[in-house]
Coordinates of C-alpha atoms in Angstrom, one line a residue:
X534 CA -32.9 53.2 -11.1
X535 CA -36.0 54.7 -12.1
X536 CA -39.5 54.0 -12.4
X537 CA -41.4 52.5 -15.4
X538 CA -44.4 52.5 -16.7
X539 CA -45.8 51.3 -19.9
X540 CA -49.3 50.5 -22.3
X541 CA -49.4 48.2 -24.9
X542 CA -52.3 47.9 -27.0
X543 CA -54.7 50.9 -25.8
X544 CA -57.6 51.8 -27.5
X545 CA -56.8 56.0 -27.8
X546 CA -53.4 55.9 -30.3
X547 CA -54.0 59.1 -31.6
X548 CA -51.1 61.7 -32.1
X549 CA -52.8 64.2 -29.5
X550 CA -53.4 62.4 -26.9
X551 CA -49.5 61.4 -27.2
X552 CA -48.8 64.9 -27.5
X553 CA -51.6 66.2 -25.0
X554 CA -49.4 63.3 -21.9
X555 CA -45.5 64.4 -22.3
X556 CA -47.0 67.9 -22.2
X557 CA -49.1 67.0 -18.6
X558 CA -46.3 64.6 -17.8
X559 CA -44.5 67.5 -17.6
X560 CA -46.4 70.0 -16.3
X561 CA -47.6 68.7 -13.7
X562 CA -46.7 68.4 -9.8
X563 CA -46.2 65.8 -7.6
X564 CA -48.5 66.7 -5.0
X565 CA -51.9 67.7 -7.0
X566 CA -51.3 64.4 -8.7
X567 CA -51.8 63.0 -5.0
X568 CA -53.9 65.2 -4.6
X569 CA -55.5 64.3 -7.0
X570 CA -55.4 60.1 -6.4
X571 CA -57.2 60.5 -3.2
X572 CA -59.8 62.9 -4.0
X573 CA -60.5 60.8 -7.5
X574 CA -63.2 63.7 -7.8
X575 CA -64.5 65.5 -10.7
X576 CA -64.7 68.8 -8.9
X577 CA -60.7 68.0 -8.0
X578 CA -59.9 67.2 -11.9
X579 CA -61.8 70.4 -13.0
X580 CA -59.9 72.8 -10.0
X581 CA -56.7 70.5 -12.1
X582 CA -57.6 71.4 -15.8
X583 CA -58.0 75.0 -14.5
X584 CA -54.2 74.6 -13.4
X585 CA -52.9 74.0 -16.3
X586 CA -54.8 77.1 -19.0
X587 CA -54.6 75.8 -22.7
X588 CA -54.9 71.5 -21.3
X589 CA -59.4 70.4 -21.9
X590 CA -60.6 67.6 -19.8
X591 CA -59.6 64.8 -22.2
X592 CA -57.2 61.6 -22.2
X593 CA -55.0 63.1 -19.3
X594 CA -54.6 59.9 -17.2
X595 CA -51.9 58.4 -18.5
X596 CA -49.6 61.3 -17.7
X597 CA -51.3 61.4 -14.1
X598 CA -50.0 57.5 -13.6
X599 CA -46.3 58.6 -15.1
X600 CA -46.4 60.5 -13.1
X601 CA -47.9 59.4 -9.5
X602 CA -43.6 57.1 -10.5
X603 CA -42.1 61.1 -9.8
X604 CA -40.5 60.4 -7.1
X605 CA -38.5 57.3 -8.3
X606 CA -36.9 59.2 -11.5
X607 CA -36.6 62.9 -10.3
X608 CA -33.8 63.3 -13.2
X609 CA -35.7 62.5 -16.1
X610 CA -38.8 62.2 -17.4
X611 CA -38.7 60.2 -21.8
X612 CA -42.0 59.3 -23.2
X613 CA -42.0 56.9 -26.6
X614 CA -45.2 56.3 -28.9
X615 CA -44.9 53.7 -31.6
X616 CA -48.7 53.1 -32.4
X617 CA -51.3 51.7 -29.5
X618 CA -48.1 51.1 -27.5
X619 CA -46.7 54.2 -24.9
X620 CA -43.4 53.3 -23.3
X621 CA -42.9 55.7 -20.5
X622 CA -39.9 56.5 -17.4
X623 CA -39.1 58.2 -14.9
X624 CA -35.7 58.2 -14.8
X625 CA -33.1 58.2 -11.7
X626 CA -29.3 59.7 -12.6
X627 CA -26.9 56.8 -12.0
X628 CA -24.4 55.6 -14.5
X629 CA -23.5 58.0 -16.6
X630 CA -26.2 60.8 -16.2
X631 CA -25.4 63.1 -19.4
X632 CA -25.9 60.3 -21.8
X633 CA -28.2 58.1 -20.6
X634 CA -31.9 59.1 -20.9
X635 CA -34.6 56.2 -21.3
X636 CA -36.3 55.0 -22.9
X637 CA -33.2 52.9 -24.9
X638 CA -33.4 52.2 -29.0
X639 CA -31.1 49.7 -30.6
X640 CA -29.2 51.4 -33.6
X641 CA -32.0 52.0 -36.6
X642 CA -34.1 52.7 -33.9
X643 CA -37.0 49.6 -34.6
X644 CA -35.7 48.2 -30.9
X645 CA -37.3 50.2 -27.7
X646 CA -37.0 49.7 -24.2
X647 CA -37.8 50.9 -20.5
X648 CA -35.8 49.8 -18.1
X649 CA -35.6 49.9 -14.0
X650 CA -32.4 48.5 -13.2
X651 CA -28.7 48.5 -13.0
X652 CA -26.8 45.8 -15.2
X653 CA -22.9 45.3 -13.1
X654 CA -21.2 43.0 -16.0
X655 CA -22.8 46.1 -19.2
X656 CA -19.2 45.9 -19.8
X657 CA -18.7 42.2 -20.5
X658 CA -21.4 42.2 -22.1
X659 CA -20.5 45.4 -24.3
X660 CA -17.4 43.8 -25.9
X661 CA -19.7 39.9 -26.8
X662 CA -21.2 42.0 -29.5
X663 CA -18.2 44.3 -31.5
X664 CA -21.3 45.0 -34.2
X665 CA -23.1 46.8 -32.8
X666 CA -23.5 50.4 -32.1
X667 CA -24.5 52.1 -28.7
X668 CA -26.0 54.9 -28.3
X669 CA -25.5 56.3 -24.7
X670 CA -23.0 54.8 -21.6
X671 CA -26.1 53.7 -19.8
X672 CA -25.7 50.4 -18.2
X673 CA -28.7 48.8 -19.5
X674 CA -28.4 50.1 -23.3
X675 CA -27.0 46.5 -24.4
X676 CA -30.4 45.2 -23.4
X677 CA -32.4 45.8 -27.5
X678 CA -29.1 45.0 -29.0
X679 CA -28.6 41.9 -26.4
X680 CA -32.6 40.6 -28.0
X681 CA -31.3 41.9 -31.4
X682 CA -28.5 39.0 -31.3
X683 CA -30.5 36.3 -29.4
X684 CA -34.1 36.8 -29.7
X685 CA -35.7 36.5 -25.1
X686 CA -33.5 34.4 -24.4
X687 CA -30.7 37.0 -23.7
X688 CA -32.2 37.6 -20.5
X689 CA -30.0 35.1 -18.7
X690 CA -27.1 36.7 -19.4
X691 CA -28.0 40.1 -17.6
X692 CA -26.1 40.0 -14.7
X693 CA -28.1 43.2 -12.4
X694 CA -31.4 43.3 -10.8
X695 CA -33.6 45.0 -13.6
X696 CA -37.1 45.4 -15.0
X697 CA -38.2 45.6 -18.3
X698 CA -40.6 46.5 -20.6
X699 CA -39.3 46.2 -24.5
X700 CA -40.7 47.0 -28.2
X701 CA -39.9 45.2 -30.9
X702 CA -41.6 47.9 -33.6
X703 CA -40.9 45.1 -36.9
X704 CA -43.4 43.2 -35.7
X705 CA -45.0 44.6 -32.9
X706 CA -44.3 42.9 -30.2
X707 CA -43.2 43.0 -27.5
X708 CA -41.0 41.0 -24.1
X709 CA -41.3 41.8 -20.4
X710 CA -39.1 40.4 -17.0
X711 CA -38.5 41.4 -13.9
X712 CA -34.8 40.1 -13.0
X713 CA -34.4 37.0 -10.5
X714 CA -35.4 37.5 -6.9
X715 CA -37.5 40.5 -7.4
X716 CA -35.4 43.5 -6.1
X717 CA -37.2 45.5 -8.5
X718 CA -40.5 46.3 -8.4
X719 CA -42.7 46.1 -10.9
X720 CA -46.1 45.0 -11.6
X721 CA -48.9 43.8 -14.8
X722 CA -51.6 45.2 -15.1
X723 CA -54.7 44.1 -18.3
X724 CA -57.3 46.9 -19.3
X725 CA -60.9 46.1 -20.5
X726 CA -59.7 47.8 -24.3
X727 CA -57.1 45.1 -24.7
X728 CA -54.4 46.8 -23.4
X729 CA -51.1 45.2 -21.5
X730 CA -49.9 47.8 -18.5
X731 CA -46.6 47.6 -16.9
X732 CA -45.5 49.9 -13.5
X733 CA -43.2 50.1 -11.1
X734 CA -45.0 50.5 -8.3
X735 CA -49.2 49.2 -7.8
X736 CA -50.3 52.8 -8.3
X737 CA -48.8 53.6 -11.8
X738 CA -52.1 50.9 -12.5
X739 CA -55.3 50.5 -10.1
X740 CA -57.6 53.1 -11.6
X741 CA -57.2 51.7 -15.5
X742 CA -57.2 48.5 -15.0
X743 CA -59.7 45.3 -14.5
X744 CA -56.7 42.8 -13.1
X745 CA -53.1 43.9 -11.8
X746 CA -51.8 41.6 -10.0
X747 CA -47.9 41.7 -9.3
X748 CA -44.9 41.0 -11.6
X749 CA -43.5 37.3 -10.9
X750 CA -39.8 37.9 -10.5
X751 CA -37.3 35.2 -12.5
X752 CA -40.4 35.4 -15.1
X753 CA -40.5 36.6 -18.5
X754 CA -44.0 37.8 -20.3
X755 CA -44.0 37.3 -24.4
X756 CA -46.4 39.3 -26.6
X757 CA -46.1 36.2 -28.6
X758 CA -47.1 33.1 -25.7
X759 CA -48.8 35.3 -24.0
X760 CA -48.4 33.7 -20.8
X761 CA -45.3 33.9 -18.4
X762 CA -41.7 32.1 -18.7
X763 CA -39.8 31.0 -15.5
X764 CA -36.2 32.3 -17.2
X765 CA -34.4 32.1 -14.1
X766 CA -34.2 28.2 -12.8
X767 CA -31.4 27.9 -9.8
X768 CA -30.7 24.6 -8.5
X769 CA -32.0 25.2 -5.6
X770 CA -35.9 26.1 -6.4
X771 CA -36.4 23.4 -6.4
X772 CA -35.5 22.6 -2.6
X773 CA -33.5 19.9 -3.1
X774 CA -31.1 19.4 -0.3
X775 CA -27.9 20.2 -1.0
X776 CA -24.5 18.2 0.0
X777 CA -21.7 20.9 -1.1
X778 CA -19.1 20.7 2.2
X779 CA -18.4 24.1 3.5
X780 CA -15.8 26.5 2.0
X781 CA -16.0 30.1 4.3
X782 CA -13.6 31.4 1.9
X783 CA -15.5 30.4 -1.2
X784 CA -18.2 32.3 0.2
X785 CA -16.1 35.2 1.3
X786 CA -15.3 35.5 -1.5
X787 CA -18.0 35.2 -3.3
X788 CA -19.2 37.8 -0.9
X789 CA -16.7 40.7 -2.1
X790 CA -17.0 40.5 -5.3
X791 CA -21.1 40.7 -4.8
X792 CA -20.6 43.7 -3.7
X793 CA -17.4 45.2 -5.6
X794 CA -19.8 44.7 -8.9
X795 CA -22.2 47.2 -7.2
X796 CA -19.8 49.9 -6.9
X797 CA -20.4 50.7 -10.2
X798 CA -21.5 54.7 -9.9
X799 CA -20.9 58.3 -11.3
X800 CA -22.8 59.7 -8.5
X801 CA -22.5 60.3 -4.3
X802 CA -23.9 57.4 -3.1
X803 CA -23.4 55.3 1.1
X804 CA -24.0 52.2 3.3
X805 CA -26.8 51.6 6.1
X806 CA -25.1 50.9 8.6
X807 CA -28.0 49.1 11.6
X808 CA -24.4 47.7 13.6
X809 CA -26.4 44.2 12.6
X810 CA -24.4 41.4 11.7
X811 CA -25.3 42.0 7.7
X812 CA -25.2 45.8 6.9
X813 CA -21.7 45.9 9.2
X814 CA -20.5 43.6 6.7
X815 CA -21.2 45.1 3.6
X816 CA -20.4 48.3 5.8
X817 CA -16.8 46.4 5.8
X818 CA -16.0 44.8 2.8
X819 CA -17.2 47.9 1.0
X820 CA -14.9 50.0 2.6
X821 CA -12.1 47.9 2.8
X822 CA -12.1 47.0 -1.3
X823 CA -13.5 51.2 -2.5
X824 CA -10.0 52.1 -2.7
X825 CA -9.0 51.2 -6.1
X826 CA -12.7 51.4 -7.9
X827 CA -13.6 54.1 -9.9
X828 CA -16.3 54.8 -7.3
X829 CA -13.2 55.9 -5.1
X830 CA -11.6 57.9 -8.4
X831 CA -14.4 60.2 -8.3
X832 CA -16.0 60.5 -5.0
X833 CA -13.1 59.6 -2.3
X834 CA -12.5 56.9 -0.5
X835 CA -14.8 57.9 2.8
X836 CA -17.5 55.7 2.6
X837 CA -20.5 57.7 4.4
X838 CA -22.4 55.9 6.7
X839 CA -26.8 55.8 8.2
X840 CA -28.4 54.9 10.5
X841 CA -31.4 55.6 12.0
X842 CA -33.3 55.0 15.3
X843 CA -34.7 55.8 18.8
X844 CA -33.1 57.2 21.1
X845 CA -31.4 55.1 22.9
X846 CA -32.0 52.2 20.2
X847 CA -29.8 48.7 19.7
X848 CA -28.7 49.9 16.8
X849 CA -26.9 53.2 17.4
X850 CA -25.0 52.6 20.1
X851 CA -23.7 49.0 18.0
X852 CA -23.5 50.9 13.3
X853 CA -21.5 53.8 15.5
X854 CA -19.0 51.7 17.2
X855 CA -18.6 49.6 13.6
X856 CA -18.2 53.4 11.8
X857 CA -15.2 53.8 13.5
X858 CA -13.8 50.5 13.5
X859 CA -13.5 50.7 10.1
X860 CA -13.2 54.3 9.3
X861 CA -16.5 55.6 8.2
X862 CA -18.2 58.7 7.6
X863 CA -20.9 58.1 10.0
X864 CA -24.2 59.5 10.5
X865 CA -26.9 59.3 12.9
X866 CA -30.7 59.9 12.2
X867 CA -32.9 60.2 15.3
X868 CA -36.7 59.9 15.1
X869 CA -39.4 59.4 17.5
X870 CA -42.1 58.1 18.2
X871 CA -44.8 60.7 17.2
X872 CA -42.4 60.9 14.0
X873 CA -43.0 57.8 12.7
X874 CA -46.6 57.5 13.4
X875 CA -46.9 60.6 11.6
X876 CA -45.7 58.7 8.4
X877 CA -47.6 55.9 7.7
X878 CA -50.4 56.6 5.5
X879 CA -47.7 58.3 3.9
X880 CA -45.9 54.9 3.7
X881 CA -48.7 53.0 2.9
X882 CA -49.2 54.6 -0.5
X883 CA -45.1 54.2 -0.9
X884 CA -44.5 50.9 -0.4
X885 CA -48.2 49.3 -1.3
X886 CA -48.7 47.0 1.7
X887 CA -51.1 46.5 4.2
X888 CA -48.4 43.6 5.5
X889 CA -47.8 44.3 9.6
X890 CA -43.5 43.6 9.2
X891 CA -43.1 45.1 6.3
X892 CA -44.7 48.7 7.4
X893 CA -43.3 49.0 11.1
X894 CA -40.1 48.3 8.8
X895 CA -40.7 50.8 6.7
X896 CA -41.2 53.9 8.5
X897 CA -37.7 54.3 9.9
X898 CA -36.3 53.2 6.5
X899 CA -38.6 55.1 4.9
X900 CA -37.4 58.5 7.4
X901 CA -33.9 58.4 6.9
X902 CA -33.9 57.2 3.1
X903 CA -35.7 61.1 3.3
X904 CA -32.5 62.2 5.5
X905 CA -30.0 60.7 2.8
X906 CA -31.0 62.1 -0.4
X907 CA -31.0 66.0 1.5
X908 CA -26.9 65.2 1.3
X909 CA -26.8 64.8 -2.2
X910 CA -26.3 61.0 -2.2
X911 CA -28.7 58.8 -4.3
X912 CA -27.4 55.0 -3.4
X913 CA -27.3 52.8 -1.4
X914 CA -25.5 49.9 0.3
X915 CA -28.0 47.5 2.2
X916 CA -27.9 44.3 4.0
X917 CA -31.8 42.8 3.2
X918 CA -32.0 38.8 1.5
X919 CA -28.6 37.5 4.9
X920 CA -31.1 36.2 6.9
X921 CA -33.4 34.0 4.2
X922 CA -30.8 32.5 2.8
X923 CA -28.6 31.6 6.2
X924 CA -31.4 31.0 8.2
X925 CA -30.7 34.1 10.5
X926 CA -34.3 34.8 11.6
X927 CA -35.0 32.8 15.8
X928 CA -37.0 31.2 14.5
X929 CA -34.8 28.8 12.8
X930 CA -33.5 28.0 15.9
X931 CA -36.9 25.1 16.1
X932 CA -36.0 23.8 12.5
X933 CA -36.3 20.4 13.7
X934 CA -33.6 18.9 10.6
X935 CA -32.0 20.5 8.6
X936 CA -34.3 19.0 5.9
X937 CA -36.7 21.3 7.3
X938 CA -34.4 24.4 7.6
X939 CA -33.3 23.8 3.8
X940 CA -37.4 24.4 2.5
X941 CA -37.9 27.0 5.0
X942 CA -34.6 29.2 3.6
X943 CA -36.0 28.4 -0.3
X944 CA -39.8 30.2 0.3
X945 CA -38.2 32.7 1.9
X946 CA -35.8 33.3 -0.9
X947 CA -39.1 32.7 -2.7
X948 CA -40.8 35.9 -1.3
X949 CA -38.2 37.9 -0.7
X950 CA -40.3 40.5 -3.5
X951 CA -43.2 40.7 -1.0
X952 CA -40.9 41.7 2.0
X953 CA -38.4 42.9 2.0
X954 CA -37.0 43.4 -1.5
X955 CA -40.4 45.4 -1.3
X956 CA -40.1 47.7 1.5
X957 CA -36.3 49.2 0.6
X958 CA -36.6 48.9 -3.2
X959 CA -39.5 51.6 -2.4
X960 CA -39.6 52.6 1.1
X961 CA -36.2 54.3 -0.4
X962 CA -37.6 55.4 -3.6
X963 CA -40.6 57.0 -2.3
X964 CA -37.3 59.7 -2.0
X965 CA -35.3 58.9 -5.1
X966 CA -33.1 57.1 -3.5
X967 CA -31.6 53.6 -5.1
X968 CA -30.5 50.5 -2.3
X969 CA -28.0 47.9 -3.3
X970 CA -28.6 44.5 -1.9
X971 CA -24.8 42.1 -2.4
X972 CA -26.6 39.2 -0.5
X973 CA -29.1 38.4 -3.3
X974 CA -27.0 38.7 -5.6
X975 CA -27.6 35.6 -8.4
X976 CA -24.2 34.3 -8.2
X977 CA -23.2 34.4 -4.8
X978 CA -26.5 33.0 -4.0
X979 CA -25.7 30.1 -5.7
X980 CA -22.9 29.1 -3.5
X981 CA -24.3 30.2 -0.4
X982 CA -27.6 27.4 -1.7
X983 CA -25.3 24.8 -2.3
X984 CA -23.7 24.8 1.5
X985 CA -25.3 21.9 3.3
X986 CA -27.3 23.3 5.5
X987 CA -26.3 20.4 8.1
X988 CA -23.9 23.6 7.8
X989 CA -26.2 26.0 8.9
X990 CA -27.7 24.4 11.4
X991 CA -28.3 26.5 15.0
X992 CA -27.2 24.2 17.5
X993 CA -26.3 25.7 21.0
X994 CA -24.1 22.8 22.7
X995 CA -21.3 22.9 19.4
X996 CA -21.3 27.0 19.5
X997 CA -23.8 27.9 16.8
X998 CA -26.3 30.2 16.4
X999 CA -27.9 31.9 14.1
X1000 CA -26.0 32.7 10.2
X1001 CA -23.4 30.5 11.5
X1002 CA -21.3 30.1 8.4
X1003 CA -20.8 33.7 7.1
X1004 CA -20.0 34.3 10.4
X1005 CA -17.3 32.5 10.6
X1006 CA -16.8 32.6 6.7
X1007 CA -15.7 36.5 7.9
X1008 CA -13.7 35.8 11.1
X1009 CA -10.3 36.7 9.9
X1010 CA -8.4 37.3 13.1
X1011 CA -5.1 38.5 11.4
X1012 CA -7.4 41.1 9.2
X1013 CA -10.8 41.3 11.5
X1014 CA -13.6 42.6 9.5
X1015 CA -15.1 43.6 12.5
X1016 CA -15.1 43.3 15.6
X1017 CA -15.6 40.1 17.7
X1018 CA -19.1 40.7 19.6
X1019 CA -20.3 42.8 16.9
X1020 CA -19.3 39.5 14.7
X1021 CA -22.1 37.3 16.7
X1022 CA -23.9 39.7 17.6
X1023 CA -27.5 38.4 18.3
X1024 CA -30.4 38.9 14.9
X1025 CA -32.1 41.9 15.8
X1026 CA -35.2 42.8 12.7
X1027 CA -34.3 46.4 11.9
X1028 CA -37.9 47.1 13.2
X1029 CA -37.0 45.2 16.8
X1030 CA -32.7 47.0 15.9
X1031 CA -34.1 50.9 15.5
X1032 CA -35.5 50.6 19.2
X1033 CA -37.9 48.1 21.3
X1034 CA -40.0 51.1 22.4
X1035 CA -41.0 51.2 18.3
X1036 CA -43.6 48.5 17.9
X1037 CA -44.7 48.8 21.9
X1038 CA -45.3 52.5 20.0
X1039 CA -47.2 51.0 16.8
X1040 CA -49.4 49.0 18.5
X1041 CA -50.6 51.4 21.6
X1042 CA -51.8 54.3 19.1
X1043 CA -53.5 51.4 16.7
X1044 CA -54.9 50.5 19.8
X1045 CA -56.2 54.1 19.5
X1046 CA -57.8 53.8 16.3
X1047 CA -59.2 50.6 16.4
X1048 CA -61.6 49.1 18.7
X1049 CA -62.4 45.9 20.5
X1050 CA -66.2 45.6 18.3
X1051 CA -64.5 46.8 15.4
X1052 CA -62.2 43.4 15.7
X1053 CA -65.8 41.9 16.0
X1054 CA -66.9 41.7 12.4
X1055 CA -63.3 42.0 10.8
X1056 CA -63.8 39.1 8.7
X1057 CA -67.0 40.4 7.2
X1058 CA -64.9 43.2 6.5
X1059 CA -61.8 41.8 5.5
X1060 CA -62.7 38.4 4.2
X1061 CA -59.3 37.7 2.6
X1062 CA -55.7 37.7 4.5
X1063 CA -58.3 39.5 7.9
X1064 CA -56.7 41.0 10.1
X1065 CA -56.0 39.7 13.8
X1066 CA -55.0 42.4 15.7
X1067 CA -55.7 45.6 16.0
X1068 CA -52.4 47.2 14.7
X1069 CA -52.7 44.3 11.1
X1070 CA -56.1 46.5 11.5
X1071 CA -55.6 50.0 11.7
X1072 CA -52.9 48.8 8.8
X1073 CA -55.0 47.7 6.5
X1074 CA -58.7 50.6 6.6
X1075 CA -55.9 52.9 5.6
X1076 CA -54.5 50.7 2.4
X1077 CA -57.9 50.2 1.7
X1078 CA -58.0 53.9 1.1
X1079 CA -55.4 53.8 -1.0
X1080 CA -55.9 50.7 -3.4
X1081 CA -60.1 49.7 -3.2
X1082 CA -59.3 47.6 -5.9
X1083 CA -59.8 43.7 -5.0
X1084 CA -56.5 42.9 -7.5
X1085 CA -54.5 45.2 -4.5
X1086 CA -55.7 43.6 -1.6
X1087 CA -54.7 40.1 -3.9
X1088 CA -51.2 41.4 -3.7
X1089 CA -50.0 41.2 0.0
X1090 CA -49.0 37.7 1.2
X1091 CA -50.6 36.7 4.1
X1092 CA -50.5 34.0 6.3
X1093 CA -49.4 33.2 10.5
X1094 CA -46.1 34.3 10.9
X1095 CA -43.9 34.2 13.5
X1096 CA -40.5 35.8 14.2
X1097 CA -41.4 36.6 10.5
X1098 CA -41.5 33.0 9.9
X1099 CA -43.7 31.7 7.1
X1100 CA -47.2 29.3 8.2
X1101 CA -45.2 26.2 7.4
X1102 CA -42.8 27.0 9.6
X1103 CA -44.9 28.1 12.4
X1104 CA -45.3 23.7 12.9
X1105 CA -41.5 23.9 14.9
X1106 CA -43.5 24.4 18.1
X1107 CA -46.6 24.0 19.3
X1108 CA -46.6 27.6 21.4
X1109 CA -46.0 29.6 18.4
X1110 CA -49.6 29.8 17.6
X1111 CA -50.1 31.6 20.7
X1112 CA -47.7 34.3 20.2
X1113 CA -48.4 34.9 16.7
X1114 CA -46.4 38.6 16.3
X1115 CA -43.6 38.6 13.6
X1116 CA -41.3 40.6 15.9
X1117 CA -37.6 38.9 16.4
X1118 CA -39.2 39.4 20.1
X1119 CA -42.1 36.6 19.4
X1120 CA -39.3 33.8 20.2
X1121 CA -40.0 33.3 22.9
X1122 CA -36.6 31.4 24.6
X1123 CA -34.5 33.0 22.4
X1124 CA -34.6 36.4 21.9
X1125 CA -33.0 38.1 24.0
X1126 CA -35.3 40.2 25.1
X1127 CA -38.3 38.2 24.0
X1128 CA -42.4 39.1 25.3
X1129 CA -42.9 37.9 28.5
X1130 CA -40.2 35.9 28.5
X1131 CA -36.8 37.4 29.8
X1132 CA -33.9 35.2 28.9
X1133 CA -29.9 36.3 29.9
X1134 CA -28.1 37.4 27.4
X1135 CA -25.6 35.4 25.3
X1136 CA -22.1 36.5 26.3
X1137 CA -20.1 37.1 23.0
X1138 CA -16.8 34.6 24.3
X1139 CA -19.5 32.1 24.5
X1140 CA -21.1 31.4 21.5
X1141 CA -17.8 31.9 19.0
X1142 CA -16.9 28.3 18.7
X1143 CA -13.4 27.0 18.8
X1144 CA -11.4 26.9 15.6
X1145 CA -9.2 24.4 14.0
X1146 CA -6.8 26.2 10.8
X1147 CA -7.0 24.8 7.8
X1148 CA -3.5 23.7 5.3
X1149 CA -5.0 26.9 3.7
X1150 CA -3.6 29.5 7.5
X1151 CA -8.1 30.2 7.5
X1152 CA -10.3 29.1 10.4
X1153 CA -12.1 26.8 9.8

């Protein structure tokens, strides 16, 4: 994946500006660009212009904005201009690194595309386009040709994750689209001159647009209609209650296919392994099926796994055990609370949010991503999305019935682009590292969300813990994927699993910088999404310094939450309203290390349900 920036209908379409944009984008350094953004002063711009010697100060803002995305694509930069439209691209080369530079074109170059994404079914799509000539081996090269054949209605044919801008110079129209769940990040803005701006990150828009907002996942924007249209319309989106019986083999096979298709690569890769259920299943399936893939032919069959945590963290111990069990080359990274605190400002600048739980989890992921990239790895597989699909967060223990359980999972999936997808995308791309998420595969979601939610309900008296249907699907006695106690390990949110002292350390740090007096005025200073804790106030101050525009603060979700719940689910337990914290340890009476309510951990053998054997010979 990469970073994209498009300016469509710009008032200045001179060739001189185009040349200046291109030249400046090649000469600027990322650190110097950060200086400009932090100071936003004429003096800084003057120093910068002197550094560049012969280039004047006029009209270099677009090149700055393009460079702001350079961390997302360190391998190549591309810029295409047609009239008053600019398509810029910062490439992280993973498939066809030699010739897949962007923007991409159709045969006669009347259609140009800048894409951030991975199209997993591109080889199949190429076969459906026998009369077309492809310029590169890039998986994204099919997009322009599919548009020629099918018009705007081709987007649902793409199996992958993507954000793209397509410019049709035949009628000077354009379309913009984002993947189904919002795994890739994308924003849209509007300039006073009538221009439309598209960027992978907020920082590409916040200085030039009168208004900007998050581009909605699963949607398409067409210049002809000047409005959004939802192209992704799965049955679960309506939140109607499904009734399909639970088939553990079907669920297992759907997930295995989702993992295998993501092994499309021409560069080194690895897997993030926290030792929790989701990342452990991702690692186990990858290790099991890697040998027969093209990736193994190029890079070998030995899978590399990565874990991060404070010294003695729960995740480190569990991840090492899983790595030994499945046979990965394991890399364990340690950090201190102070290391994390030192990174807070950098993380908020990169992930572009003030949401507390996202920042807590992004910091260790940000630190780990830097270490991973230094080893020459360019992408990793990760376990985001499972908790939303299966009701894995501990507050789901209190779901009153299957209807509310299912509706909450639907709400959580719809909001992923504001939380875990944002974290996984931006905290890794800060260092030019890509994260792929098989749990958010379109077909896997279809299978998983079609299951009658009665099977997903947490029923302690029947031995069913959170994500029971997923655990059971991979509980293979003959060919086990994981050790039994890992398969049935209690849910730990990433920000808890890296070490319980991590969140406590962040709260203590915030207490030193935010006074009680400051909190008294919080509603006046921050009337939108008013911070209710000192930690939230501290993050908000930093965010506002980087992104002071009202449009920026409106992109961040808010509302009460306990253990990562939506505001609606807080109503499930009256006691939660007095214990609002996104940590899993806020789920009093559920988490074995809950705040102020320590409960005895449940032994694995007590939560493994008694199995019956079907005629297929699998556990049911």
